[in-house]
mmCIF file of C-alpha atoms in Angstrom:
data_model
loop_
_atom_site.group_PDB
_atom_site.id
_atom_site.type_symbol
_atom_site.label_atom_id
_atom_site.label_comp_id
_atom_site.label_asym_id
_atom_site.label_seq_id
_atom_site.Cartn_x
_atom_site.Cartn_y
_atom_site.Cartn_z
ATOM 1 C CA UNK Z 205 0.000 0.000 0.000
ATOM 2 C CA UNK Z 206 1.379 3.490 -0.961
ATOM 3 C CA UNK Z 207 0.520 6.283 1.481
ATOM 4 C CA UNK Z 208 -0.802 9.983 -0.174
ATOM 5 C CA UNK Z 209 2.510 10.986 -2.100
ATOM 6 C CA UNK Z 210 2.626 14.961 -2.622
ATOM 7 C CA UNK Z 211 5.270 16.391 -5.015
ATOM 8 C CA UNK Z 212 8.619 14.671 -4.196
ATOM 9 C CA UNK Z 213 11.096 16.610 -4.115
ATOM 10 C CA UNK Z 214 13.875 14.262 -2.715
ATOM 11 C CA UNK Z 215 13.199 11.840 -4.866
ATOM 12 C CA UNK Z 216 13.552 9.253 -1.939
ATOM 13 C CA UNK Z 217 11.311 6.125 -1.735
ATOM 14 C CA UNK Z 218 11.261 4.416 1.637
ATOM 15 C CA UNK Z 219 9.933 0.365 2.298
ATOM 16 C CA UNK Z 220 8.369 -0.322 5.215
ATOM 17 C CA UNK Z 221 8.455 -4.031 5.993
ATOM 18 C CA UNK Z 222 6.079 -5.199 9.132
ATOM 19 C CA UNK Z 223 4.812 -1.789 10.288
ATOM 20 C CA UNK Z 224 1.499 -0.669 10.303
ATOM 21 C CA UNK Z 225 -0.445 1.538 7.740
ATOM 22 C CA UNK Z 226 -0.690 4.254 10.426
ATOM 23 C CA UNK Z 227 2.706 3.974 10.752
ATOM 24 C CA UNK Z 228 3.518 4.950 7.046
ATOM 25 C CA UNK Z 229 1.011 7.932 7.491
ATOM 26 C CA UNK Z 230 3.386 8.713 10.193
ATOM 27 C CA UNK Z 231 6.618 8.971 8.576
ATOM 28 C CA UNK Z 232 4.858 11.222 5.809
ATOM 29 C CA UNK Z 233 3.728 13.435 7.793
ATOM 30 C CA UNK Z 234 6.637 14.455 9.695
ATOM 31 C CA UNK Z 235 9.217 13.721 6.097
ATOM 32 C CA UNK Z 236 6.441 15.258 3.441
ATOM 33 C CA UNK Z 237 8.820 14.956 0.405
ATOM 34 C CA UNK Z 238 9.880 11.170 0.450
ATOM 35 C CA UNK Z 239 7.406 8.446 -1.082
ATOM 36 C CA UNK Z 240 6.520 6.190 1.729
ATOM 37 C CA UNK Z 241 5.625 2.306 0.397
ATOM 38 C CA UNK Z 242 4.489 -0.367 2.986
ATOM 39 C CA UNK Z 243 4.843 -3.867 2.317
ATOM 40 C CA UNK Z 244 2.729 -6.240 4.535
ATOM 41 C CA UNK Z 245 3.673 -9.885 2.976
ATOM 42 C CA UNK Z 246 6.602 -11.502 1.322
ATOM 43 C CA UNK Z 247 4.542 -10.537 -2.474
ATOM 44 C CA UNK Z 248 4.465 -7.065 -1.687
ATOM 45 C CA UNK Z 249 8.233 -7.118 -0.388
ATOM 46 C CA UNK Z 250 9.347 -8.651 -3.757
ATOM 47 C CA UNK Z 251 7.220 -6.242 -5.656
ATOM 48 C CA UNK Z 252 8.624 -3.065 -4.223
ATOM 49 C CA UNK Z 253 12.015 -4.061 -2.884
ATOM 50 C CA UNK Z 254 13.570 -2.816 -6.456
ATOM 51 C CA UNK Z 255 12.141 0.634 -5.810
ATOM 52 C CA UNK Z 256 13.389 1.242 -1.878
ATOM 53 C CA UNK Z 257 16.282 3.693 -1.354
ATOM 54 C CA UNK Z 258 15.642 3.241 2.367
ATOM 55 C CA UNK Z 259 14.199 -0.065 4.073
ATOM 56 C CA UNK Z 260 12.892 0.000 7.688
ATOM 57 C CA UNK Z 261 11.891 -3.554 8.843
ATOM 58 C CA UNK Z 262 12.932 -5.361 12.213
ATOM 59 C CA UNK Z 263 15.050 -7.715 10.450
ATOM 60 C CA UNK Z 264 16.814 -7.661 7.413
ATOM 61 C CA UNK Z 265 15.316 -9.706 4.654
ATOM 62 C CA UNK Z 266 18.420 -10.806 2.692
ATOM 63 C CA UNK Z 267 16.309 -12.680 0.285
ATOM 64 C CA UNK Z 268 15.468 -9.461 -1.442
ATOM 65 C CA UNK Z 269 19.042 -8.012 -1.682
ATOM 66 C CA UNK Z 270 19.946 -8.588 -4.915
ATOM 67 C CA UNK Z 271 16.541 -7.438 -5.760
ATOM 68 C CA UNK Z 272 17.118 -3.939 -4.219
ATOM 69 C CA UNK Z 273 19.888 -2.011 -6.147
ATOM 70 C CA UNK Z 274 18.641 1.363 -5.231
ATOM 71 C CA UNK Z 275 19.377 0.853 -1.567
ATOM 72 C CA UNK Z 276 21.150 3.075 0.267
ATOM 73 C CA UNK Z 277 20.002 2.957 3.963
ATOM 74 C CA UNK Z 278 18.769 0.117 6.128
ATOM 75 C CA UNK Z 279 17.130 0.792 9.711
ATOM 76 C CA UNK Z 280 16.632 -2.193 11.183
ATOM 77 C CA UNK Z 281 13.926 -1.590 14.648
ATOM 78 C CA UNK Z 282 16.390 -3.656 16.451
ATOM 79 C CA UNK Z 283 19.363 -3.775 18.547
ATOM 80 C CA UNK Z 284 20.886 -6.553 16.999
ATOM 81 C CA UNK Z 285 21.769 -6.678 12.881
ATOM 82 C CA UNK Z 286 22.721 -10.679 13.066
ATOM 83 C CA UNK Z 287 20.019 -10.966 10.102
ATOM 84 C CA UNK Z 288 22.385 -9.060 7.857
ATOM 85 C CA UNK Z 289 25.461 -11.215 8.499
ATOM 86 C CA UNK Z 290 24.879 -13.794 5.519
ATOM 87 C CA UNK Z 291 25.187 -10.976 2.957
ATOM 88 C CA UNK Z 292 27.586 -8.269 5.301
ATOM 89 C CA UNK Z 293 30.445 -9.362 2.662
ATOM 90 C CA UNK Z 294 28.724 -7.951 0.023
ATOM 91 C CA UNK Z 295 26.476 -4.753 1.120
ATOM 92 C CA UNK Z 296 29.167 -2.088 -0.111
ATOM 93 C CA UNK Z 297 28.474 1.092 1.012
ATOM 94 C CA UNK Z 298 24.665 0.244 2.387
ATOM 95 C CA UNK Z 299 24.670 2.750 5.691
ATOM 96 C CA UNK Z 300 23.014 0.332 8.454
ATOM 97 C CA UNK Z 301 21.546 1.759 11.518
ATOM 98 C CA UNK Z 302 20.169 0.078 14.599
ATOM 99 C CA UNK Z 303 17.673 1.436 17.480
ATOM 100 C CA UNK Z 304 20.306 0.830 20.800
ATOM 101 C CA UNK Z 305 19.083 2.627 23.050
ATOM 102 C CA UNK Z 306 15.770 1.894 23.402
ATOM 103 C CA UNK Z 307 15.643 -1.669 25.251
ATOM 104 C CA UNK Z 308 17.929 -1.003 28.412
ATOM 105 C CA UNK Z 309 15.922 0.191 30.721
ATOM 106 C CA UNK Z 310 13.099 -2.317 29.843
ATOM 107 C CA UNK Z 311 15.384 -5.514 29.642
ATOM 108 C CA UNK Z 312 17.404 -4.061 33.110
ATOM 109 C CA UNK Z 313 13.645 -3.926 34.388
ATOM 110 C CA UNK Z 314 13.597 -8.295 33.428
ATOM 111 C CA UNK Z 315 16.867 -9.262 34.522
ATOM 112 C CA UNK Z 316 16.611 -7.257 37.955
ATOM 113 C CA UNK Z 317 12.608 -9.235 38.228
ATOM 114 C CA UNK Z 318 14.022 -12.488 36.956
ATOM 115 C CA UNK Z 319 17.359 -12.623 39.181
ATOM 116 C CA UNK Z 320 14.931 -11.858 42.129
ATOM 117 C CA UNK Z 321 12.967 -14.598 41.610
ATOM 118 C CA UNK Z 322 15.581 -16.869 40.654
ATOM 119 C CA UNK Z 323 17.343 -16.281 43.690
ATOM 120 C CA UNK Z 324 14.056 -16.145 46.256
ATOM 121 C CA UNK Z 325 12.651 -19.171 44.359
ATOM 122 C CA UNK Z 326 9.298 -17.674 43.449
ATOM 123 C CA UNK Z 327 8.479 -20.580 41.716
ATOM 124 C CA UNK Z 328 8.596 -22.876 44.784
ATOM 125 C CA UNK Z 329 6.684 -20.261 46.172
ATOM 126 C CA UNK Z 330 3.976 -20.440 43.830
ATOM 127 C CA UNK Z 331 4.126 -24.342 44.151
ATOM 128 C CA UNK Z 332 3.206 -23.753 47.835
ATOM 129 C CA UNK Z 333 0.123 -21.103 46.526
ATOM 130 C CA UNK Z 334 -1.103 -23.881 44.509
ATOM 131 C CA UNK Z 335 -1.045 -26.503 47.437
ATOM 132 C CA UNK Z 336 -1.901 -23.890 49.898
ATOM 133 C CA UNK Z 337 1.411 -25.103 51.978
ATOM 134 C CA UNK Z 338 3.326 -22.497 54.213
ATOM 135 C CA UNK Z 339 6.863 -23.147 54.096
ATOM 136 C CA UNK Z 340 9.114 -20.193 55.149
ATOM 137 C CA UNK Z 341 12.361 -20.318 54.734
ATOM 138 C CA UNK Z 342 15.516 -17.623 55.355
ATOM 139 C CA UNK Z 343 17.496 -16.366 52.543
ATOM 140 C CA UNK Z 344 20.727 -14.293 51.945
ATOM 141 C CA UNK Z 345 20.198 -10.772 50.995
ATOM 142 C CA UNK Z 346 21.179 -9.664 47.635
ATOM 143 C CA UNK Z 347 22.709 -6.816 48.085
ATOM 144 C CA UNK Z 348 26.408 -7.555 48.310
ATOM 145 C CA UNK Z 349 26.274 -10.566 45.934
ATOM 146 C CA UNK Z 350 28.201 -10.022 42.599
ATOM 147 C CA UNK Z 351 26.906 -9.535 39.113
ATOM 148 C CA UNK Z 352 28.684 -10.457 36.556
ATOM 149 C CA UNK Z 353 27.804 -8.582 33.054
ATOM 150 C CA UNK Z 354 29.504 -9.268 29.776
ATOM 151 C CA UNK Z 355 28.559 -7.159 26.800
ATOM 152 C CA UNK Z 356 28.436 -3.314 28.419
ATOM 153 C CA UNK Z 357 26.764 -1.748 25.535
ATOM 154 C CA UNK Z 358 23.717 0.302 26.162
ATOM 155 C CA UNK Z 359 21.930 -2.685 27.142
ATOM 156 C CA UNK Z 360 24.558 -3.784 29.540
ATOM 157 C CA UNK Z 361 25.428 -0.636 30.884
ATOM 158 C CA UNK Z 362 21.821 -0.093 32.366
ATOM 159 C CA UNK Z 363 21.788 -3.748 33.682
ATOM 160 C CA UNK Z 364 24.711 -2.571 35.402
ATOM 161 C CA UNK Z 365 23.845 1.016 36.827
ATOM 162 C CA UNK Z 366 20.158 -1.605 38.124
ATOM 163 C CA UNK Z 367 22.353 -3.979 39.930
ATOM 164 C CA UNK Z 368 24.562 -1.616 41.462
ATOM 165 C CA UNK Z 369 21.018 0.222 42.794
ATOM 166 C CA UNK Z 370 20.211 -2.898 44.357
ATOM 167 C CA UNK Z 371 23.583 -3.149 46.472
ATOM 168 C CA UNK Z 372 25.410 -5.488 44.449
ATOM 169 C CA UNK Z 373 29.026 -6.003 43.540
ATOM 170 C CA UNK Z 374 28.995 -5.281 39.455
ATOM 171 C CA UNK Z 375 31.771 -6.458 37.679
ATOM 172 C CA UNK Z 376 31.666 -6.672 33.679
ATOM 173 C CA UNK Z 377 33.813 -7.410 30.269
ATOM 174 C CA UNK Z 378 33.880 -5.855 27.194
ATOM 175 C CA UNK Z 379 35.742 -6.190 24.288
ATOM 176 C CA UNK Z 380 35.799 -2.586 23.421
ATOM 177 C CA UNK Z 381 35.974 -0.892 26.642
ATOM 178 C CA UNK Z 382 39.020 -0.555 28.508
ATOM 179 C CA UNK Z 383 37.808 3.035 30.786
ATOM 180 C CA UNK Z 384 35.570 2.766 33.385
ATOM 181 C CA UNK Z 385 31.629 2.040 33.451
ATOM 182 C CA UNK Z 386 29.031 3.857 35.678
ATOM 183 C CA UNK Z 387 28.374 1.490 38.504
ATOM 184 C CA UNK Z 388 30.884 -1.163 37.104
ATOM 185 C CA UNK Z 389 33.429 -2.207 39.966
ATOM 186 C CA UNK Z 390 35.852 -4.050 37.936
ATOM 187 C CA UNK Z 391 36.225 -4.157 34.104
ATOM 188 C CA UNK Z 392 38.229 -7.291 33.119
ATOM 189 C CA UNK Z 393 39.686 -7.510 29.458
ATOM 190 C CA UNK Z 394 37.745 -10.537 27.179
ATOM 191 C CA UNK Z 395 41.352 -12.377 27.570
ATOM 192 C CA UNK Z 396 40.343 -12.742 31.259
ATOM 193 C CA UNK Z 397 36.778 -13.010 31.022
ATOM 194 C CA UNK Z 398 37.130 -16.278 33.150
ATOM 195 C CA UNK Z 399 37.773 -14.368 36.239
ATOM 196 C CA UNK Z 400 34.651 -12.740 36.117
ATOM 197 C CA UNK Z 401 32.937 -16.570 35.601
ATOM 198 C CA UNK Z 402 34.354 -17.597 38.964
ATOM 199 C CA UNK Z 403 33.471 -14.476 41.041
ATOM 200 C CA UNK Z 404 29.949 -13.837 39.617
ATOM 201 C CA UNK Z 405 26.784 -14.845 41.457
ATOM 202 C CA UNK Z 406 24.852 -13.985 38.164
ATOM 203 C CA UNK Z 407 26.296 -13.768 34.967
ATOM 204 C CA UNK Z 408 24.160 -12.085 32.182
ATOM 205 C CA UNK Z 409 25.309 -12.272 28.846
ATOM 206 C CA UNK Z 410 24.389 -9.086 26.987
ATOM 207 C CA UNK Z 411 26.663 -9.240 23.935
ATOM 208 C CA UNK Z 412 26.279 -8.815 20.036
ATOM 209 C CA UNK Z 413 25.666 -12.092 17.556
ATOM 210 C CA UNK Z 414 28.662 -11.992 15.795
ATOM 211 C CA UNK Z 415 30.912 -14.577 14.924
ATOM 212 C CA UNK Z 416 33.028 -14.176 18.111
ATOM 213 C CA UNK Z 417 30.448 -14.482 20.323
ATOM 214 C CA UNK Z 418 28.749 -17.727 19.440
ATOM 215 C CA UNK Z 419 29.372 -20.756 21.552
ATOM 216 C CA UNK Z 420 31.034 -17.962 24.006
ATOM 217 C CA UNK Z 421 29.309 -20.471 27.282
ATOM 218 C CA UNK Z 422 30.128 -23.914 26.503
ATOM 219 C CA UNK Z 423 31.398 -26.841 29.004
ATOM 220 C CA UNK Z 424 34.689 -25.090 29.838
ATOM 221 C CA UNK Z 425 33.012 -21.922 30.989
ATOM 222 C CA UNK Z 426 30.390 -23.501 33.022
ATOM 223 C CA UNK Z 427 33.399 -25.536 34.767
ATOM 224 C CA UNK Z 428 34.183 -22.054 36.063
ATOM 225 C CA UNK Z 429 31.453 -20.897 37.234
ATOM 226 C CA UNK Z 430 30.424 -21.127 41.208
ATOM 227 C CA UNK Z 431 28.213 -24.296 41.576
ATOM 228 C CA UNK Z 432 25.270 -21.892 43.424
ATOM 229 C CA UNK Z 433 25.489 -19.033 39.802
ATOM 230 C CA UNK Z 434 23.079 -17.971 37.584
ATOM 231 C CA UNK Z 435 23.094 -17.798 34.099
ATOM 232 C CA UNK Z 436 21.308 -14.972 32.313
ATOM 233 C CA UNK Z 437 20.859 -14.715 28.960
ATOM 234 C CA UNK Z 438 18.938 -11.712 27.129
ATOM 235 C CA UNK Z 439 21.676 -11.571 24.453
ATOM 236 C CA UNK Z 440 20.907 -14.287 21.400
ATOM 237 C CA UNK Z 441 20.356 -18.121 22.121
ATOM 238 C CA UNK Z 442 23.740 -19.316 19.699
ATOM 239 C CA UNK Z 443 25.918 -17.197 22.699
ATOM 240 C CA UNK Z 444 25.494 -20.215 24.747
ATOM 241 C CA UNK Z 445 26.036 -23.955 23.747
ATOM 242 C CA UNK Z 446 22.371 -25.133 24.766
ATOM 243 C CA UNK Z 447 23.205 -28.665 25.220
ATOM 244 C CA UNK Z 448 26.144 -28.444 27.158
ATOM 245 C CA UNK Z 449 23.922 -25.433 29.177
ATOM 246 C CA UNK Z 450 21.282 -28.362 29.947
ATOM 247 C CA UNK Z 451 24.034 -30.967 31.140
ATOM 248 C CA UNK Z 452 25.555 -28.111 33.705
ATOM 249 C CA UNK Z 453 22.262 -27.551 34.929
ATOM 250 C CA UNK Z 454 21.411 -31.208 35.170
ATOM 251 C CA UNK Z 455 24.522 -31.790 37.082
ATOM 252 C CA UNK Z 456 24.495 -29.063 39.404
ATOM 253 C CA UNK Z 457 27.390 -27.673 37.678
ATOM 254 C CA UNK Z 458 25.616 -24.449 38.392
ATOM 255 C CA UNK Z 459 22.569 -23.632 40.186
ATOM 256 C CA UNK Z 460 20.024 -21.709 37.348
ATOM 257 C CA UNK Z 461 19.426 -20.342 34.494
ATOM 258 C CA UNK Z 462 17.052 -17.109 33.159
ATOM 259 C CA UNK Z 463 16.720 -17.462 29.557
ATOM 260 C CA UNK Z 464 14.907 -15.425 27.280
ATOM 261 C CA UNK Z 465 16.479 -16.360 23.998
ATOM 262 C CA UNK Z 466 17.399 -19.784 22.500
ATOM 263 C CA UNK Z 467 19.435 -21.641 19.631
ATOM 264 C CA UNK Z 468 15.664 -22.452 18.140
ATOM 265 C CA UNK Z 469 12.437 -19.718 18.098
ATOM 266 C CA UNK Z 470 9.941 -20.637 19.561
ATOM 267 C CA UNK Z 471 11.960 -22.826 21.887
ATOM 268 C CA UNK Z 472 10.479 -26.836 20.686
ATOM 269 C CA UNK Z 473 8.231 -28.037 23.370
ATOM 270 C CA UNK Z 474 10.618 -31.055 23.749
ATOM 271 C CA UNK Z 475 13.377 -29.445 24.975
ATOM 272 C CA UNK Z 476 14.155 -30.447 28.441
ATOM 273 C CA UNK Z 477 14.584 -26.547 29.807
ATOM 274 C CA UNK Z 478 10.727 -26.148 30.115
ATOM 275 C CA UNK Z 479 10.397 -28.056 32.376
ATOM 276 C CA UNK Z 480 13.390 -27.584 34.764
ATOM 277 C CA UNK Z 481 12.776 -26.416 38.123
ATOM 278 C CA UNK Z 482 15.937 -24.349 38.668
ATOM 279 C CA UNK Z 483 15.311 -22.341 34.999
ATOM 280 C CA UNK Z 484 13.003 -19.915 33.951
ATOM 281 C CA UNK Z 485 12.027 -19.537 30.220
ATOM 282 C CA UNK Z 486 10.655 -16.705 28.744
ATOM 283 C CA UNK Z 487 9.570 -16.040 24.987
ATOM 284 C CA UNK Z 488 12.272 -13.409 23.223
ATOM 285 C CA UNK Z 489 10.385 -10.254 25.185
ATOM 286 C CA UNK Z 490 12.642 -8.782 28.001
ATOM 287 C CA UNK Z 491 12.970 -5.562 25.135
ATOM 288 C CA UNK Z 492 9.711 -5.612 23.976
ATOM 289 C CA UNK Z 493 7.613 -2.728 24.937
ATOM 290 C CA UNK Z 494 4.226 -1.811 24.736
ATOM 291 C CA UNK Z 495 5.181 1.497 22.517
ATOM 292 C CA UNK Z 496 8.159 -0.543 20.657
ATOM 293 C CA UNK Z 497 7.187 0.897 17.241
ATOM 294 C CA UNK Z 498 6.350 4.328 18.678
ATOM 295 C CA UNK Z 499 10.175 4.160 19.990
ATOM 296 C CA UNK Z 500 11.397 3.095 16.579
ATOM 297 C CA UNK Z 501 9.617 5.881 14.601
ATOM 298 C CA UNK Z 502 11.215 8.474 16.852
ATOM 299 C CA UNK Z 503 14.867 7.338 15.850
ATOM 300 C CA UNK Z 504 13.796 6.235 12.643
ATOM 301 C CA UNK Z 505 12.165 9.439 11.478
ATOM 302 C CA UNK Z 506 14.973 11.732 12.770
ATOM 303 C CA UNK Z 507 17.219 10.023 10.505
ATOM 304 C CA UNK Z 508 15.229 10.488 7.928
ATOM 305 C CA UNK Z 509 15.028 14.009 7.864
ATOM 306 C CA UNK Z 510 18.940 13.524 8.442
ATOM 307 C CA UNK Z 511 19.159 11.579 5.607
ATOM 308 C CA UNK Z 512 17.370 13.886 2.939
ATOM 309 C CA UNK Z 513 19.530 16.561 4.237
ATOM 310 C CA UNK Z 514 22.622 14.757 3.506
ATOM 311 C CA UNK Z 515 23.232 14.897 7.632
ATOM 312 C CA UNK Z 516 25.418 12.292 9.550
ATOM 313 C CA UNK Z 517 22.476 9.626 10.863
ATOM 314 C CA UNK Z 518 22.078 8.160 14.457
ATOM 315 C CA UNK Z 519 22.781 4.869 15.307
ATOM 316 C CA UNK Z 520 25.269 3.748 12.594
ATOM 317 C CA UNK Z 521 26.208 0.258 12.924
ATOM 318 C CA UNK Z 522 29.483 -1.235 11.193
ATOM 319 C CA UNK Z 523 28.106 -4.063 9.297
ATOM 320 C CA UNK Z 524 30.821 -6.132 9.280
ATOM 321 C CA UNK Z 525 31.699 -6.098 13.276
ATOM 322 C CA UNK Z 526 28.048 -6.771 13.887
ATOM 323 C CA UNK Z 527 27.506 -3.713 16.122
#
């Protein structure tokens, strides 16, 4: 569907790929002289795709790439661009921009909720609702435990700044950061990331997909970790080896896991992590907000109106380091 087109002046056609109509009407009227196209299925995509100087969709669909030789500008409504890696070789000079930013408040909001429940055993609790059983029981405090965070990007960063405000000991790892991090204790190098596996209470893994980063948690990592740590994961599912995850948490090689991302989407309901007592699953939405698109237009169309006026654009992300 094409939105009311005035005169176009810029001569710029933007695709819309999984937004709503209203959406569209919404670009236009704060951009007036771009053509605004909206493609709602996989026909329409293939139909207009040759046409797009500018694509907005969450992910990119790289089976329309060779299709789309007028493109100049992708915006994906994500963090992550791992949908662009099978064709990063080839994109030239395609500017890619990403919407950090806009999750790390809401996905500090879900590890914070999930670590507390983890580590106060909420779901016992609820056990006991269901059978109407009283069974107190005392439990460390967590203020003073340590949190582990690797991957201090926006997302990690506010994970960090939430656990300090509950009293804990924050440690973290980047591979890009070597100066200190707001409410970050200790910043250990990637080469020594294994440190911060044996000190960590919790260990969230908020890092890129990108070829360095999957299979980071196998066997030898969980060997290093405390037997009573948690594993958080709100990063992608191939950062962790999932079978060797389930065989740690079998064995009490550690204590639990809080996953909200797996190797497979939706996570098969044979996989023995549904129903483990010590993990909690949750279906790919510790960043997903109520006003996500709403959030997305606001970077989205400020670039725009960057990008008709030949301005530097928010948010650019080098294709071929993945962030």
């Amino acid at each position: 569907m094409t939105s009311p087109t005035p005169e176009i002046t810029n001569n710029v056609t933007v695709l819309l790929y999984g937004f709503a109509d209203e959406h569209a009407a919404t670009i236009h009227k704060r951009v007036p002289n771009v053509r605004v196209l909206s493609a709602t299925d996989a026909t329409s995509l293939h139909e207009q795709a040759p046409e797009a100087d500018i694509l907005l969709a969450h992910s990119f669909p790289v089976e329309i790439f060779d299709k789309a030789k007028r493109l100049r500008w992708f915006q994906c409504a994500s963090a992550g661009i791992d949908s662009l890696m099978p064709v990063r070789d080839r994109i030239g000079d395609l500017i890619v921009t990403n919407v950090r930013g806009i999750h790390g408040e809401a996905i500090a909001d879900y590890v914070m909720t999930g670590i507390a429940m983890i580590h106060w055993n909420f779901p016992r609790f609820l056990q006991d609702n269901s059978r109407k059983e009283w069974s107190p029981r005392p439990l460390a405090p967590l203020a003073g435990q340590t949190l582990g965070v690797i991957g201090l990007g926006s997302v990690g960063s506010a994970i960090a700044r939430r656990g300090k405000a509950f009293g804990m000991k924050v440690i973290g790892s980047d591979r890009d950061k070597r100066d200190p991090v707001e409410g970050v204790e200790k910043l250990f190098p990637p080469e020594i990331v294994a440190e911060l596996l044996r000190l960590s209470d919790f260990i969230v893994l908020a890092v890129p997909q990108i070829p360095e980063t999957v299979g980071l948690i196998g066997r030898e990592e969980f060997q290093l970790m405390r037997p009573s740590a948690v594993l958080v994961n709100i990063a992608r599912g191939s950062v962790v080896v999932e079978s060797e995850l389930i065989q740690a948490l079998k064995k009490g090689t550690i204590s639990g896991a809080l996953l909200d991302v797996f190797e497979r989407e939706p996570l098969p309901a044979d996989n023995p992590l549904w129903n483990m007592q010590n993990v909690i699953v949750t279906p790919h939405v510790a960043g997903w907000m109520t006003d996500y698109d709403n959030r997305v237009l606001e970077i989205f169309n400020e670039n725009l109106e960057r990008f008709v006026k030949d301005k530097p654009l928010r948010n650019v992300v080098d294709p071929r380091r993945g962030y």
